[in-house]
Amino acid sequence: MISAFLARGLQAVLVALIVSVFSFIMMKALPGDAAYRIAAGRYGYDMMDAASAEVVRKELGLDQPLLLQLADWISALAKFDLGKSLVYGTPVMDEIAVQLGYSLLLAAGAVLASLLIALPVGIAAGLRPGGLVDKASFSLSVFLRAIPFFALGILLILVFAIQLDLLPVAGFHSLEHLVLPSLTLGLGLATVSNRVVRDAVADAMTAEWRLFSRTKGLSARLTMLRHVLRNAALPVVAYVGVQLAYLIEGVVIVEAVFAWPGIGHALVHAIFSRDIPMVQGTALTLGLLYVVLNLCIDLACRGIDPRTRLSAREKQGT
Amino acid sequence: MKAPGRVVISVQALCIHAGKDILLGPIEFHVREGGTLVIIGETGAGKSLAVQAILGTLHGSLLAEGQITVNGQRHDLLAPSTRANFWGKELATLPQEPWRALDPLMQSHRQVCETHRFVSCHSQHAAVVATNNAFGSLGLNGAEQHLPGTLSGGMAQRVAFAAATAGGAPILLADEPTKGLDTKRHATVVSLLSQVPDSGGALVVITHDISVARSLGGDVLILKDGCMIEQGPTHAVLDYPKTTYTKDLANAQPACWKPAKPCQSGDWVLKADSIRIKRGGRVLVDNFSLRLHAGERIAISGPSGGGKTTLLDTLAGLLRPANGEIQRAEHLSSTDIQKLYQDPPAAFPARVNLSCSLRDVARIHGVDSAQVACLLSRLGINSALLDRRPDEVSGGELQRISIARALTVRPRILLADEPTSRLDPITQRDTMKLLADIASDENIAILLVTHDIAMAKAWANRCIALSSPEEPLPPGGWGNRLDKAY
Amino acid sequence: MHSQPGRSIRDGRRITGLILLGMLALAALAGPDLVNHDPARQSLLEAMQGPSSEHLLGTDHLGRDMAARLLSGARLSLFLACLSTITAALPGILLGITASWLGGWMDRILCAFADAVLALPGLLLVLMLAAISPGSWWALYMGISLTLWVEYFRYTRQRVRIVLADPAVEASQLLGLGPGTIVLRHLLPEIGPGLLTIAAFGAATAVTAVAALGFVSVGIRPPTAEWGSMMTELLPYWRESPFLIIQPVACLFITVLALHLSVGGGVQP
Amino acid sequence: MIRTLFAVLGIVMTLGLGYTMAHEKTDLTLAAPWEVASYDPAVSGFAFQRLQLMENLVDAGVDATLRPGLATRWSVSEDGLTWNFVLRSGVTFHDGTLFDASAAARSLNRAWKQPGILKKAPINNIFERDGSVVITLDRPFTSLPALLAHSTTIISSPTAFDSNDNPVALIGTGPFKVESFTPPQSLTLVRNENYWGVPSKLANITYLASGRAETRALLAESGDADMVFTLDPSGFSRLQDVDSINTVALPIPRVVTLKVNASHPFLSDARARQALSLAIDRDGIAAAITRFPEAASSQLFPPALNVWHEKNLEPLEHDIQAAKTLLADLGWTVGDDGILQKEGERFSILLRTFPDRPELPLIAAALQDQWRDIGVELEISVANYSEIPAGHQDGTLHVALYARNYGLTPDPIGTVLSDFGAGGGDWGAMGWENMAVVNALDMIATTSDTAVQRKNIQKVVRALHSELPVIPIVWYQHTVAVADGLQNVVIDPLERSYGLSAISWDN
């Protein structure tokens, strides 16, 4: 248990360092004049010109040596100060505090939706590999995988908000607003995870212990509930960890389609307008978020699989 | 039919088809209350198919015909789905490898308890009590919270027995219950199984081990190539076999082998001086010394889990001993020590056909294909087999191919880790004889690891017995590594 | 040995997949010449027309021939999907094998590195690479494959660890077979099918990633036709002429399906 | 299974249903593409102005005439150097702070120091005197009041800033005050009951920034948003068929123009620029891309800028043959690849544009195709718009495509002056200077005689039309979708106000 925390803690520090240094260097390596980009982000194109770029350059001290800027940022980071947004002038921490909450909500909704879709479909397909559900879910998965997130989002809006009039199109003021974006992301995630569930279930269904559970007299339902699901859950939960990385990508698109104020959106804007503290802050948050969520998944795996808890013994050979 | 009483399970005209081929049958048998039936046959004779047909768990591409009557209820074998109803309540099964049949994520107590709870429909409390009793009577105290992965083979066997019989079924089907267990455990399993007929149930056991059949008594049914060739009371059939096959089978027991002569000591090829082997912080072998001479056959016997395999790996140079020294004769190159494995399919690359595997080895060592072909024919292997993948040939054939592969390298030492434990008696005898012949012909030293003391004694020039780690620790640690020559 | 019918069905699917792939490759090679239209030629007054004998698949929002654009997009999309898959798979597989083979510190360092890369928002990487060289396709695909390699690494490492623990590998080593032979005979046949499945999905990911990047206004320079960027480009007209945006999506769907079928159907990464 | 899914979705939905329908509808949701990310009026002032959260000293009507805002009247000294703005009394900010001259001067001083519209005027000082705001100039500048109507000169309360002059709250004097602010996506407003003017009929306003035109069109179609601004052409034509929605398209003084680097050797001759202009099929672009055929620009300034638009100017033509002839006259010959050549150089130029306005890359692609017909190869770089001023400054720009707003202030002179005055401008002429135009512009900016102004405007317009330092392509149309049932909706072509305080639902 402690070692899991330790390993993830170490990863967090590593991620923090890599992300901040890397994003700083990358941002600095980008061609073009940062002062212009920042001025553009600040004042919009009707008001942005060379003069405003000069004002920005002076104000932000962009002429300072690079190493000094980086050292400043890292020493500030050590004090948990992410600095101020170059574009908006507000503390990065404040910006992230607002957006992270919404992003987390969206991510949680997406994972929930993907599980709600992937679990029943995957289990149904895994119970009869090669059957109708299996084939249909496979084709549908491939199809959905070929549709970009934004087109999927718009399609869902058309169906649920316009045709059926069940849900609002976009916005974020009530939980209702969460449904469609979550569903969009969730569907995208479910395209792969339903196959993972299917394979896990199919594996579990052919396992010898599953047959033994049946022949010792437990009904198919009880065997499913008491043995198959738990064993099949392991690879599925482990896969959610990998998926989280993709979730972060999808969030950016979905936030744009559904006018959702999230951190992915903020990251893209920050990159475009060379808002280095904001890029570092958001990337750092996303990175640490990934680490924390993976820690949760580690813990979930431990919860499901007592083997890792109980013994330090070497893995038993097959 | 020594036990009187009504017939509880009867099978008539059981036939199993794969497309047009008949894989098994027709076979027919009846077992009465308190009766025992042992089905014996070579590997691949379709013994397990019979169990699956009775249970109704045959693979979908196979077709079973015939009739089975359980407790007076008749089932047409064509319709297997209805038979799920009598699983656990009428008919229990002891699976082949119990450590694979137990849910790896659930404590052993709960796996037994759930049968009491849901199959026998006891209350939670009653189920726990019944489980505790079962654990007590099977000597499993202390293993309640263990996961199957941490149980020893014998304990897993007993947990599976408890779980399988908790539903109160009068009939028990056991498929190869002694597979992979050492001789000492055989007795435990046999006594476990004989509880069933003793308490008025019916027992059907499938095995290739004649000694198990002899100890269980009852009736025996001999299968060859899927056909029933002999049936009758065990002792009558085995002591006075009517067919040559049965005779062969009865004589294939290591006890009936010609004992090996002691070997004239040549130069030593491998030397171990008071080595100690640790694994995961536990001392497995201590103060072990050995001198292996060219052309010598030594057997190391001992109970399962006693570190035999680890010892062999250490001698092969794959592991480092914690203490002590292992020396090879100076003229030995790195490939002069070869190993034979317990599970031959696991020793070959699984997705490459056999000829390819052999060709790779021959190419590296500059052996031309004619020599390999010669070797194969000497080992009695049809070269057509080589186009197949490892899982498509039988265990005996594959073990011979693996011997051929090892010999391609022209080794001086062959380390054999239970090479025949998964083979039936006749194949076992043939394979071991082949090994012995090769050892003397090529002057190769062979170190055999086995749990079968009879075989060790019969085959080797010298035997070394390792003691069981489950025995209480003697004051001087694991000291009794006797280098005892017979 | 009991699965004769199953195997023949699988073979049938595989052949279908291969035929489809062959046709796609042919279409990509022959390109827009097949329809005798320039994919960049606009005809603003003939925008968004339905299929006709002149324009087999209609025209897009700038009056360009859709069939010509799809074919010219096939060339770029398929080529770049292959390229990004290869550039992601090669380092991923090599590092995965290295990590599991050497074990110990090497393994730990590589894993920590992979974890850190996964934690680093891949989008950051792609957007920055795209910003370094605006409008160029190679930067996009480099960025995409840089984020995709981790998947290959994780899968390879996990599987190779299992395979290496096999007695079969030990036997081969004892028999004096070198690392090359072991990789060739033991590792690749074991991990191959899984990797191909990942690659099939990865190819789709690469194309939709270009679409997604187009959506955040980082894309390929006009008038280049590429399926992903076509999806973004045609999205605004989804309501007026839905059949336009469906076309690149359908092309990608067929490609991914063909890849899956020819790989052999497993989906588990 | 699907049923379970819907059941779960249903539960999620009911959890979120917090709405109670008011008896009389007084709330309104509007969606626009512009994100509001900052509390700073210099950055996000446009939104605060449009939403009537904050007000200017000077207001403007939809016809661009100036009228009193927070200042009731203003006057200028004889020498034209001192402006005096008399303020409205009895006005309070949303937080109860009194609005007075010192508050106004503080806001204006801050706006002046920031990059913004006030930089365009020769201001010397801004201060408070006798309850009025005084602005002194270095030179006369007649359109100063127009600048004070601009969104960066809105007045916010001194209490909205911290001790370092950083904005920390949104406190203005307008008919609405902020209830919640979720940057950059949304603002919710409530009626300011203590408004000095006529209070609003609407009680609650929700502003949703939605960057995607597709989403905005769907918001309008579903009725989730009652007013939706800036629709894409496809969405606009779709919404025209929806019964519950009224669509409005209004020409506004924003022009899609092509900035040409006149110091580039290929483009320095006016004939080269004319040839490029002649090769542009403006009608095609207007019909197929922006979907308003009447918006093909016949001259730079659109009809919405009534004084600057000259009706009897000869419209810009589409004539490929003439374009080819012009280029041939300049010594260009057609090469083997169909691209013009001169002295071993190919006529290949790079166009910079940006994706924030989705039609720009499309128009760029159209130009690429159309110029190929006259043998000009065009590369397109779609990147950040700051590349354009940056390219202007370092001289690397060839041509750039953007939409220029000449209606930033009710009087476009400030913008025109900075675009075509001495030295050109980041968003205007590059490498092109015409002393007659410079002098004329100076005249327009300083004189208060409208006849003189008119004469000089004509001079400027004609010079721009013939020399084409920027090539106009299409005029912009401001598109809005308004829900049926909204009354008194006035769409401001200057995009200064959404006119919310006058709107009501017809019940």
Short mmCIF file of C-alpha atoms in Angstrom, two decimals, chain B residues 51-329:
data_model
loop_
_atom_site.label_atom_id
_atom_site.label_comp_id
_atom_site.label_asym_id
_atom_site.label_seq_id
_atom_site.Cartn_x
_atom_site.Cartn_y
_atom_site.Cartn_z
CA VAL B 51 -16.12 -36.92 -18.46
CA GLN B 52 -17.10 -33.88 -20.45
CA ALA B 53 -19.79 -35.84 -22.27
CA ILE B 54 -21.25 -37.04 -19.02
CA LEU B 55 -21.20 -33.54 -17.57
CA GLY B 56 -22.47 -31.97 -20.76
CA THR B 57 -19.55 -29.60 -21.11
CA LEU B 58 -18.26 -30.86 -24.44
CA HIS B 59 -16.91 -28.29 -26.87
CA GLY B 60 -19.59 -27.13 -29.27
CA SER B 61 -17.92 -28.65 -32.32
CA LEU B 62 -18.15 -32.16 -30.83
CA LEU B 63 -21.18 -34.33 -30.85
CA ALA B 64 -22.03 -36.94 -28.24
CA GLU B 65 -24.44 -39.79 -28.74
CA GLY B 66 -25.81 -42.35 -26.32
CA GLN B 67 -27.60 -42.27 -23.05
CA ILE B 68 -26.72 -41.51 -19.52
CA THR B 69 -28.84 -42.22 -16.49
CA VAL B 70 -28.15 -40.41 -13.28
CA ASN B 71 -30.12 -41.50 -10.22
CA GLY B 72 -32.82 -42.96 -12.40
CA GLN B 73 -33.13 -39.86 -14.53
CA ARG B 74 -32.40 -40.53 -18.15
CA HIS B 75 -30.67 -38.00 -20.32
CA ASP B 76 -30.16 -38.09 -23.99
CA LEU B 77 -26.57 -37.12 -24.58
CA LEU B 78 -27.56 -35.06 -27.57
CA ALA B 79 -29.11 -32.47 -25.30
CA PRO B 80 -26.48 -31.49 -22.79
CA SER B 81 -28.06 -28.27 -21.57
CA THR B 82 -30.44 -29.85 -19.09
CA ARG B 83 -27.65 -31.51 -17.20
CA ALA B 84 -26.55 -28.32 -15.50
CA ASN B 85 -29.35 -28.99 -13.04
CA PHE B 86 -27.70 -31.97 -11.47
CA TRP B 87 -24.25 -30.46 -11.18
CA GLY B 88 -23.25 -30.29 -7.57
CA LYS B 89 -26.43 -31.86 -6.30
CA GLU B 90 -26.32 -35.19 -8.13
CA LEU B 91 -22.97 -35.20 -9.75
CA ALA B 92 -19.76 -33.63 -8.48
CA THR B 93 -16.47 -33.31 -10.32
CA LEU B 94 -12.96 -33.12 -9.09
CA PRO B 95 -11.06 -31.21 -11.74
CA GLN B 96 -7.77 -32.18 -13.28
CA GLU B 97 -5.60 -29.43 -11.92
CA PRO B 98 -7.35 -28.04 -8.86
CA TRP B 99 -5.15 -24.97 -8.56
CA ARG B 100 -6.53 -23.86 -11.89
CA ALA B 101 -10.07 -24.77 -10.99
CA LEU B 102 -10.21 -22.54 -7.96
CA ASP B 103 -11.01 -18.87 -8.39
CA PRO B 104 -7.61 -17.21 -8.01
CA LEU B 105 -9.12 -14.16 -6.33
CA MET B 106 -11.21 -15.81 -3.63
CA GLN B 107 -10.10 -17.20 -0.29
CA SER B 108 -10.37 -20.96 -0.11
CA HIS B 109 -12.83 -20.94 2.76
CA ARG B 110 -15.31 -18.82 0.83
CA GLN B 111 -15.05 -21.02 -2.22
CA VAL B 112 -16.13 -24.02 -0.20
CA CYS B 113 -18.61 -22.06 1.83
CA GLU B 114 -20.47 -20.76 -1.21
CA THR B 115 -21.25 -24.31 -2.29
CA HIS B 116 -22.77 -25.04 1.10
CA ARG B 117 -24.61 -21.77 1.03
CA PHE B 118 -26.02 -21.75 -2.48
CA VAL B 119 -26.05 -25.38 -3.61
CA SER B 120 -27.05 -27.06 -0.40
CA CYS B 121 -29.07 -23.97 0.43
CA HIS B 122 -27.85 -23.73 4.00
CA SER B 123 -28.11 -20.52 5.95
CA GLN B 124 -24.98 -18.43 6.04
CA HIS B 125 -24.22 -19.59 9.55
CA ALA B 126 -24.80 -23.26 8.80
CA ALA B 127 -22.69 -22.99 5.69
CA VAL B 128 -19.78 -21.52 7.64
CA VAL B 129 -20.06 -24.28 10.23
CA ALA B 130 -20.18 -26.97 7.56
CA THR B 131 -17.17 -25.46 5.84
CA ASN B 132 -15.23 -25.31 9.09
CA ASN B 133 -16.00 -28.97 9.67
CA ALA B 134 -14.89 -29.89 6.17
CA PHE B 135 -11.66 -27.96 6.60
CA GLY B 136 -11.07 -29.65 9.90
CA SER B 137 -11.68 -33.15 8.65
CA LEU B 138 -9.51 -32.62 5.57
CA GLY B 139 -6.63 -31.25 7.59
CA LEU B 140 -6.93 -27.83 6.03
CA ASN B 141 -6.95 -25.85 9.26
CA GLY B 142 -5.07 -22.62 8.85
CA ALA B 143 -5.60 -22.48 5.11
CA GLU B 144 -9.03 -20.84 5.35
CA GLN B 145 -7.95 -17.37 4.29
CA HIS B 146 -5.38 -18.50 1.77
CA LEU B 147 -5.79 -17.75 -1.89
CA PRO B 148 -5.48 -20.69 -4.26
CA GLY B 149 -2.19 -19.30 -5.55
CA THR B 150 -0.59 -19.74 -2.16
CA LEU B 151 -1.85 -23.28 -1.54
CA SER B 152 0.35 -26.27 -2.19
CA GLY B 153 -0.85 -28.76 -4.80
CA GLY B 154 -2.12 -31.18 -2.20
CA MET B 155 -3.97 -28.52 -0.25
CA ALA B 156 -5.55 -27.17 -3.41
CA GLN B 157 -6.65 -30.72 -4.20
CA ARG B 158 -8.36 -31.00 -0.83
CA VAL B 159 -9.98 -27.56 -1.07
CA ALA B 160 -11.34 -28.46 -4.48
CA PHE B 161 -12.59 -31.77 -3.07
CA ALA B 162 -14.34 -29.96 -0.26
CA ALA B 163 -15.89 -27.47 -2.66
CA ALA B 164 -16.97 -30.11 -5.15
CA THR B 165 -18.59 -32.41 -2.63
CA ALA B 166 -20.20 -29.73 -0.48
CA GLY B 167 -23.32 -29.84 -2.61
CA GLY B 168 -23.92 -33.36 -1.35
CA ALA B 169 -23.80 -35.12 -4.71
CA PRO B 170 -23.66 -38.90 -4.42
CA ILE B 171 -21.58 -39.28 -7.56
CA LEU B 172 -18.03 -37.98 -7.92
CA LEU B 173 -16.19 -37.76 -11.22
CA ALA B 174 -12.45 -37.25 -10.83
CA ASP B 175 -10.33 -36.49 -13.86
CA GLU B 176 -6.64 -37.34 -13.36
CA PRO B 177 -6.75 -36.51 -9.66
CA THR B 178 -3.08 -37.37 -9.09
CA LYS B 179 -1.61 -35.49 -12.00
CA GLY B 180 1.50 -33.66 -10.89
CA LEU B 181 1.42 -34.97 -7.33
CA ASP B 182 4.22 -36.89 -5.68
CA THR B 183 3.90 -40.49 -4.59
CA LYS B 184 3.25 -39.62 -1.00
CA ARG B 185 0.31 -37.40 -1.93
CA HIS B 186 -1.13 -40.14 -4.10
CA ALA B 187 -2.05 -41.99 -0.96
CA THR B 188 -3.74 -38.92 0.47
CA VAL B 189 -5.77 -38.38 -2.65
CA VAL B 190 -6.71 -42.04 -2.86
CA SER B 191 -7.93 -42.04 0.71
CA LEU B 192 -9.83 -38.82 0.01
CA LEU B 193 -11.51 -40.37 -3.00
CA SER B 194 -12.31 -43.62 -1.31
CA GLN B 195 -14.41 -41.69 1.21
CA VAL B 196 -16.99 -41.41 -1.55
CA PRO B 197 -17.81 -45.12 -2.08
CA ASP B 198 -17.31 -45.71 1.64
CA SER B 199 -20.09 -43.28 2.42
CA GLY B 200 -22.39 -44.88 -0.13
CA GLY B 201 -21.66 -42.70 -3.14
CA ALA B 202 -20.40 -43.68 -6.53
CA LEU B 203 -16.90 -42.78 -7.73
CA VAL B 204 -15.69 -42.50 -11.29
CA VAL B 205 -11.97 -41.82 -11.63
CA ILE B 206 -10.04 -41.24 -14.78
CA THR B 207 -6.30 -41.80 -14.61
CA HIS B 208 -3.30 -43.19 -16.37
CA ASP B 209 -1.79 -44.29 -13.10
CA ILE B 210 -2.26 -48.01 -12.50
CA SER B 211 -1.27 -47.73 -8.87
CA VAL B 212 -4.17 -45.39 -8.24
CA ALA B 213 -6.51 -47.92 -9.82
CA ARG B 214 -5.10 -50.70 -7.71
CA SER B 215 -5.45 -48.73 -4.49
CA LEU B 216 -9.02 -47.65 -5.26
CA GLY B 217 -10.19 -51.14 -6.18
CA GLY B 218 -13.65 -51.46 -7.66
CA ASP B 219 -14.01 -51.84 -11.37
CA VAL B 220 -11.71 -50.78 -14.14
CA LEU B 221 -12.31 -49.85 -17.76
CA ILE B 222 -9.39 -49.81 -20.17
CA LEU B 223 -9.45 -47.44 -23.16
CA LYS B 224 -7.22 -47.56 -26.17
CA ASP B 225 -7.55 -45.22 -29.15
CA GLY B 226 -10.97 -44.20 -27.85
CA CYS B 227 -12.23 -47.77 -27.72
CA MET B 228 -13.14 -49.77 -24.67
CA ILE B 229 -10.97 -52.86 -24.78
CA GLU B 230 -11.44 -54.40 -21.38
CA GLN B 231 -13.70 -53.95 -18.37
CA GLY B 232 -14.13 -55.72 -15.06
CA PRO B 233 -13.06 -55.80 -11.45
CA THR B 234 -9.74 -53.97 -11.11
CA HIS B 235 -7.62 -56.71 -9.66
CA ALA B 236 -8.95 -59.31 -12.02
CA VAL B 237 -8.32 -57.17 -15.07
CA LEU B 238 -4.87 -55.94 -14.05
CA ASP B 239 -3.57 -59.20 -12.62
CA TYR B 240 -4.88 -61.38 -15.40
CA PRO B 241 -5.00 -59.10 -18.42
CA LYS B 242 -6.73 -60.49 -21.46
CA THR B 243 -5.34 -58.12 -24.06
CA THR B 244 -1.72 -57.37 -24.81
CA TYR B 245 -2.38 -53.70 -24.25
CA THR B 246 -3.59 -54.21 -20.72
CA LYS B 247 -0.71 -56.53 -20.09
CA ASP B 248 1.65 -53.90 -21.39
CA LEU B 249 -0.02 -51.31 -19.23
CA ALA B 250 0.26 -53.43 -16.14
CA ASN B 251 3.92 -54.14 -16.83
CA ALA B 252 4.81 -50.58 -17.64
CA GLN B 253 4.92 -49.68 -13.95
CA PRO B 254 8.42 -48.63 -12.90
CA ALA B 255 8.31 -51.35 -10.31
CA CYS B 256 8.36 -53.87 -13.12
CA TRP B 257 11.30 -52.27 -14.92
CA LYS B 258 14.68 -53.95 -15.09
CA PRO B 259 16.80 -52.18 -12.49
CA ALA B 260 19.76 -50.31 -13.86
CA LYS B 261 23.26 -51.49 -13.17
CA PRO B 262 25.61 -49.20 -11.31
CA CYS B 263 27.75 -47.30 -13.69
CA GLN B 264 31.53 -47.54 -13.88
CA SER B 265 32.80 -44.21 -12.68
CA GLY B 266 34.41 -42.20 -15.41
CA ASP B 267 35.61 -38.62 -15.15
CA TRP B 268 33.25 -36.24 -13.39
CA VAL B 269 31.52 -33.69 -15.60
CA LEU B 270 29.63 -31.70 -13.00
CA LYS B 271 30.48 -31.15 -9.39
CA ALA B 272 28.55 -29.41 -6.63
CA ASP B 273 30.11 -28.80 -3.24
CA SER B 274 27.84 -28.20 -0.27
CA ILE B 275 25.64 -25.70 -2.01
CA ARG B 276 22.77 -23.85 -0.43
CA ILE B 277 19.86 -22.57 -2.51
CA LYS B 278 17.51 -19.84 -1.41
CA ARG B 279 14.37 -18.67 -3.10
CA GLY B 280 12.37 -15.72 -1.85
CA GLY B 281 14.25 -15.68 1.43
CA ARG B 282 13.54 -19.37 2.11
CA VAL B 283 16.26 -21.98 2.18
CA LEU B 284 15.19 -24.73 -0.19
CA VAL B 285 18.30 -26.87 -0.36
CA ASP B 286 21.24 -26.81 1.97
CA ASN B 287 24.56 -28.53 2.09
CA PHE B 288 23.99 -30.42 -1.12
CA SER B 289 26.93 -32.08 -2.79
CA LEU B 290 27.03 -34.05 -5.99
CA ARG B 291 29.50 -35.49 -8.43
CA LEU B 292 28.08 -36.41 -11.81
CA HIS B 293 30.20 -38.62 -14.02
CA ALA B 294 30.13 -39.05 -17.78
CA GLY B 295 27.52 -41.57 -18.82
CA GLU B 296 26.06 -41.76 -15.34
CA ARG B 297 22.34 -41.68 -14.58
CA ILE B 298 21.41 -40.07 -11.30
CA ALA B 299 17.88 -39.54 -10.06
CA ILE B 300 16.93 -36.92 -7.52
CA SER B 301 13.62 -37.70 -5.94
CA GLY B 302 11.61 -35.82 -3.44
CA PRO B 303 8.18 -34.41 -2.76
CA SER B 304 6.67 -31.66 -4.91
CA GLY B 305 7.58 -28.17 -3.85
CA GLY B 306 10.84 -29.39 -2.32
CA GLY B 307 13.09 -27.34 -4.55
CA LYS B 308 13.97 -30.09 -7.01
CA THR B 309 13.42 -27.89 -10.04
CA THR B 310 15.30 -25.02 -8.46
CA LEU B 311 18.19 -27.36 -7.73
CA LEU B 312 18.22 -28.48 -11.32
CA ASP B 313 18.20 -24.90 -12.58
CA THR B 314 21.07 -24.10 -10.25
CA LEU B 315 23.04 -27.04 -11.53
CA ALA B 316 22.27 -25.94 -15.08
CA GLY B 317 23.81 -22.58 -14.24
CA LEU B 318 20.53 -20.71 -14.66
CA LEU B 319 20.47 -19.70 -11.01
CA ARG B 320 23.25 -18.88 -8.62
CA PRO B 321 23.57 -20.82 -5.38
CA ALA B 322 23.55 -18.77 -2.20
CA ASN B 323 26.52 -20.70 -0.92
CA GLY B 324 28.90 -23.30 -2.19
CA GLU B 325 30.31 -23.93 -5.61
CA ILE B 326 29.27 -25.66 -8.80
CA GLN B 327 31.94 -26.71 -11.23
CA ARG B 328 31.71 -28.04 -14.72
CA ALA B 329 34.40 -30.14 -16.29
#
